[in-house]
mmCIF file of C-alpha atoms in Angstrom:
data_model
loop_
_atom_site.group_PDB
_atom_site.id
_atom_site.type_symbol
_atom_site.label_atom_id
_atom_site.label_comp_id
_atom_site.label_asym_id
_atom_site.label_seq_id
_atom_site.Cartn_x
_atom_site.Cartn_y
_atom_site.Cartn_z
ATOM 1 C CA MET Y 1240 16.026 -12.924 -6.099
ATOM 2 C CA ARG Y 1241 13.343 -11.735 -3.670
ATOM 3 C CA VAL Y 1242 16.027 -10.121 -1.298
ATOM 4 C CA ALA Y 1243 17.442 -8.211 -4.512
ATOM 5 C CA ALA Y 1244 13.851 -7.119 -5.525
ATOM 6 C CA ALA Y 1245 13.382 -5.778 -1.882
ATOM 7 C CA GLY Y 1246 16.672 -4.063 -1.864
ATOM 8 C CA GLY Y 1247 16.185 -2.559 -5.338
ATOM 9 C CA LEU Y 1248 12.734 -1.125 -4.410
ATOM 10 C CA ALA Y 1249 14.150 0.039 -0.937
ATOM 11 C CA LEU Y 1250 16.963 2.067 -2.658
ATOM 12 C CA ALA Y 1251 14.389 3.501 -5.327
ATOM 13 C CA LEU Y 1252 12.384 4.716 -2.288
ATOM 14 C CA ALA Y 1253 15.305 6.023 -0.566
ATOM 15 C CA TRP Y 1254 16.528 7.971 -3.631
ATOM 16 C CA LEU Y 1255 12.917 9.362 -4.117
ATOM 17 C CA ALA Y 1256 13.009 10.470 -0.417
ATOM 18 C CA PHE Y 1257 16.449 11.843 -0.603
ATOM 19 C CA GLY Y 1258 15.111 13.894 -3.720
ATOM 20 C CA ARG Y 1259 12.451 15.278 -1.462
ATOM 21 C CA PHE Y 1260 14.193 15.748 1.965
ATOM 22 C CA GLY Y 1261 17.878 15.978 1.011
ATOM 23 C CA ALA Y 1262 20.461 14.717 3.598
ATOM 24 C CA THR Y 1263 18.514 15.509 6.620
ATOM 25 C CA TRP Y 1264 17.685 13.908 9.865
ATOM 26 C CA ARG Y 1265 14.103 13.321 8.551
ATOM 27 C CA TRP Y 1266 15.499 11.357 5.457
ATOM 28 C CA GLY Y 1267 17.629 9.134 7.696
ATOM 29 C CA ALA Y 1268 14.782 8.479 10.125
ATOM 30 C CA LEU Y 1269 12.608 7.384 7.261
ATOM 31 C CA LEU Y 1270 14.913 4.874 5.670
ATOM 32 C CA PRO Y 1271 14.122 2.040 7.935
ATOM 33 C CA VAL Y 1272 10.271 2.522 7.313
ATOM 34 C CA LEU Y 1273 10.967 2.733 3.608
ATOM 35 C CA ALA Y 1274 12.985 -0.430 3.777
ATOM 36 C CA ALA Y 1275 10.342 -2.290 5.762
ATOM 37 C CA LEU Y 1276 7.610 -1.090 3.245
ATOM 38 C CA ALA Y 1277 9.743 -2.471 0.424
ATOM 39 C CA ALA Y 1278 10.251 -5.845 2.193
ATOM 40 C CA ILE Y 1279 6.436 -5.824 2.866
ATOM 41 C CA VAL Y 1280 5.721 -5.453 -0.845
ATOM 42 C CA VAL Y 1281 8.041 -8.346 -1.887
ATOM 43 C CA THR Y 1282 6.800 -10.730 0.907
ATOM 44 C CA ASP Y 1283 3.154 -10.209 0.254
ATOM 45 C CA LEU Y 1284 3.663 -10.625 -3.667
ATOM 46 C CA SER Y 1285 5.770 -13.573 -3.178
ATOM 47 C CA TRP Y 1286 4.057 -15.429 -0.231
ATOM 48 C CA ARG Y 1287 0.789 -13.472 0.450
ATOM 49 C CA ARG Y 1288 2.193 -12.892 4.014
ATOM 50 C CA ILE Y 1289 3.184 -9.801 5.793
ATOM 51 C CA PRO Y 1290 5.450 -10.873 8.565
ATOM 52 C CA ASP Y 1291 4.895 -9.597 12.050
ATOM 53 C CA ALA Y 1292 8.737 -9.356 12.266
ATOM 54 C CA ILE Y 1293 8.406 -6.202 10.079
ATOM 55 C CA THR Y 1294 5.157 -4.494 11.099
ATOM 56 C CA LEU Y 1295 5.251 -4.795 14.855
ATOM 57 C CA PRO Y 1296 8.759 -3.325 15.298
ATOM 58 C CA GLY Y 1297 7.830 -0.916 12.476
ATOM 59 C CA THR Y 1298 4.948 0.506 14.464
ATOM 60 C CA ALA Y 1299 6.949 0.870 17.724
ATOM 61 C CA TYR Y 1300 9.661 2.617 15.545
ATOM 62 C CA GLY Y 1301 7.074 4.867 14.022
ATOM 63 C CA VAL Y 1302 5.726 5.781 17.527
ATOM 64 C CA ALA Y 1303 9.218 6.398 18.715
ATOM 65 C CA LEU Y 1304 9.761 8.711 15.551
ATOM 66 C CA ALA Y 1305 6.740 10.849 16.908
ATOM 67 C CA VAL Y 1306 8.677 11.533 20.179
ATOM 68 C CA LEU Y 1307 12.205 11.878 18.652
ATOM 69 C CA LEU Y 1308 11.763 13.619 15.298
ATOM 70 C CA PRO Y 1309 10.740 17.308 15.511
ATOM 71 C CA GLY Y 1310 8.348 18.335 13.025
ATOM 72 C CA HIS Y 1311 6.930 14.946 12.490
ATOM 73 C CA LEU Y 1312 3.743 13.480 13.981
ATOM 74 C CA SER Y 1313 2.965 14.292 17.774
ATOM 75 C CA LEU Y 1314 2.855 11.240 19.988
ATOM 76 C CA ALA Y 1315 -0.824 11.597 20.236
ATOM 77 C CA GLU Y 1316 -1.119 11.623 16.278
ATOM 78 C CA ALA Y 1317 0.953 8.465 15.964
ATOM 79 C CA VAL Y 1318 -1.187 6.499 18.644
ATOM 80 C CA LEU Y 1319 -4.275 7.737 17.070
ATOM 81 C CA GLY Y 1320 -2.906 6.578 13.686
ATOM 82 C CA VAL Y 1321 -2.119 3.238 15.042
ATOM 83 C CA ALA Y 1322 -5.617 2.840 16.491
ATOM 84 C CA ALA Y 1323 -7.474 4.255 13.449
ATOM 85 C CA GLY Y 1324 -5.402 2.519 10.862
ATOM 86 C CA GLY Y 1325 -5.512 -0.964 12.463
ATOM 87 C CA GLY Y 1326 -8.923 -0.548 13.845
ATOM 88 C CA VAL Y 1327 -10.612 0.327 10.630
ATOM 89 C CA VAL Y 1328 -9.067 -2.497 8.769
ATOM 90 C CA LEU Y 1329 -9.837 -4.971 11.748
ATOM 91 C CA LEU Y 1330 -13.476 -3.858 11.449
ATOM 92 C CA LEU Y 1331 -13.304 -4.589 7.647
ATOM 93 C CA ALA Y 1332 -11.651 -8.157 8.336
ATOM 94 C CA MET Y 1333 -14.324 -9.099 10.781
ATOM 95 C CA LEU Y 1334 -17.043 -7.874 8.301
ATOM 96 C CA SER Y 1335 -15.536 -9.620 5.291
ATOM 97 C CA GLY Y 1336 -15.364 -13.001 6.987
ATOM 98 C CA GLY Y 1337 -11.662 -13.429 6.868
ATOM 99 C CA LYS Y 1338 -10.936 -11.923 3.427
ATOM 100 C CA VAL Y 1339 -8.798 -9.264 4.860
ATOM 101 C CA GLY Y 1340 -5.722 -10.897 6.769
ATOM 102 C CA GLY Y 1341 -4.128 -10.049 10.028
ATOM 103 C CA GLY Y 1342 -0.939 -8.651 8.173
ATOM 104 C CA ASP Y 1343 -2.979 -6.088 6.380
ATOM 105 C CA ILE Y 1344 -4.266 -4.897 9.815
ATOM 106 C CA LYS Y 1345 -0.879 -4.733 11.435
ATOM 107 C CA LEU Y 1346 0.501 -2.978 8.200
ATOM 108 C CA THR Y 1347 -2.101 -0.138 8.306
ATOM 109 C CA ALA Y 1348 -1.404 0.222 12.145
ATOM 110 C CA MET Y 1349 2.269 0.486 11.255
ATOM 111 C CA LEU Y 1350 1.505 3.317 8.469
ATOM 112 C CA GLY Y 1351 -0.568 5.025 11.134
ATOM 113 C CA SER Y 1352 2.184 5.324 13.412
ATOM 114 C CA VAL Y 1353 4.298 7.315 10.663
ATOM 115 C CA LEU Y 1354 1.431 8.952 8.613
ATOM 116 C CA GLY Y 1355 -1.269 9.450 11.158
ATOM 117 C CA TRP Y 1356 -4.750 8.510 10.922
ATOM 118 C CA LYS Y 1357 -6.076 10.855 7.943
ATOM 119 C CA GLN Y 1358 -3.214 9.807 5.515
ATOM 120 C CA THR Y 1359 -3.501 6.238 6.528
ATOM 121 C CA LEU Y 1360 -7.145 5.953 5.824
ATOM 122 C CA VAL Y 1361 -6.569 7.705 2.356
ATOM 123 C CA VAL Y 1362 -3.950 5.226 1.550
ATOM 124 C CA PHE Y 1363 -6.127 2.254 2.515
ATOM 125 C CA ALA Y 1364 -8.906 3.567 0.441
ATOM 126 C CA LEU Y 1365 -6.878 4.332 -2.641
ATOM 127 C CA SER Y 1366 -5.276 0.871 -2.275
ATOM 128 C CA GLN Y 1367 -8.802 -0.589 -2.503
ATOM 129 C CA VAL Y 1368 -9.654 1.391 -5.550
ATOM 130 C CA LEU Y 1369 -6.392 0.492 -7.259
ATOM 131 C CA GLY Y 1370 -6.808 -3.071 -6.015
ATOM 132 C CA GLY Y 1371 -10.204 -3.138 -7.765
ATOM 133 C CA ALA Y 1372 -8.825 -1.842 -11.054
ATOM 134 C CA VAL Y 1373 -5.908 -4.184 -11.019
ATOM 135 C CA ALA Y 1374 -8.259 -7.176 -10.314
ATOM 136 C CA LEU Y 1375 -10.703 -5.920 -13.290
ATOM 137 C CA ALA Y 1376 -7.527 -5.816 -15.571
ATOM 138 C CA LEU Y 1377 -6.326 -9.140 -14.594
ATOM 139 C CA LEU Y 1378 -9.798 -10.678 -15.169
ATOM 140 C CA ALA Y 1379 -10.178 -9.077 -18.386
ATOM 141 C CA ALA Y 1380 -6.802 -10.340 -19.602
ATOM 142 C CA ARG Y 1381 -7.866 -13.787 -18.156
ATOM 143 C CA VAL Y 1382 -4.614 -13.925 -16.093
ATOM 144 C CA ARG Y 1383 -6.627 -14.458 -12.843
ATOM 145 C CA GLY Y 1384 -10.178 -15.920 -12.294
ATOM 146 C CA PRO Y 1385 -12.787 -14.311 -10.186
ATOM 147 C CA ARG Y 1386 -11.859 -16.473 -7.076
ATOM 148 C CA ASP Y 1387 -8.115 -15.547 -7.089
ATOM 149 C CA GLY Y 1388 -7.103 -13.409 -4.407
ATOM 150 C CA LEU Y 1389 -5.023 -10.243 -4.926
ATOM 151 C CA PRO Y 1390 -2.211 -9.373 -2.363
ATOM 152 C CA ILE Y 1391 -3.580 -6.045 -1.429
ATOM 153 C CA GLY Y 1392 -1.010 -5.236 1.370
ATOM 154 C CA SER Y 1393 1.732 -4.760 -1.392
ATOM 155 C CA LEU Y 1394 -0.551 -1.891 -2.776
ATOM 156 C CA ILE Y 1395 -1.040 -0.483 0.699
ATOM 157 C CA ALA Y 1396 2.685 -0.713 1.482
ATOM 158 C CA ILE Y 1397 3.800 1.078 -1.874
ATOM 159 C CA LEU Y 1398 1.092 3.809 -1.664
ATOM 160 C CA GLY Y 1399 2.029 4.241 2.030
ATOM 161 C CA ALA Y 1400 5.647 4.762 0.997
ATOM 162 C CA LEU Y 1401 4.659 7.307 -1.638
ATOM 163 C CA PHE Y 1402 2.570 9.250 0.847
ATOM 164 C CA LEU Y 1403 5.568 9.142 3.338
ATOM 165 C CA ILE Y 1404 7.785 10.627 0.728
ATOM 166 C CA GLY Y 1405 5.333 13.021 -0.781
ATOM 167 C CA GLY Y 1406 3.342 14.196 2.123
ATOM 168 C CA PRO Y 1407 3.962 17.183 4.377
#
């Protein structure tokens, strides 16, 4: 069931990206990233885990795209995106006493490699606002309690995919 959900989400993202970019090299190059983000959404919602087996190769792939895909990020922008995206969330993880997981750190580093630092930080900030709104709605509906966690990585991943499709 989870594989089907990840596959369905990946297809939906691919379709949206095709609508934006058409059958171009950029569209084809973004498909693995979109598939990885779809898998992250499902694994984070299901198990509250973001596998290194997805984020670490995804980061390397994003940096490689900066070298190989003209009109995408420069290598410097991709590396700065990795450092800024991962670094800001690492700092937040240290300040929160472990409430932010290592998977979120590596996910934002991966997004930094394909979005650059500015868009990655916007995605992260929006995910926190959206996560707060979702948490309040779940509390109001008494679906979750105040101590229940919310898998924020899934929001980071879906917003990152949407920025990747809709961005410049």
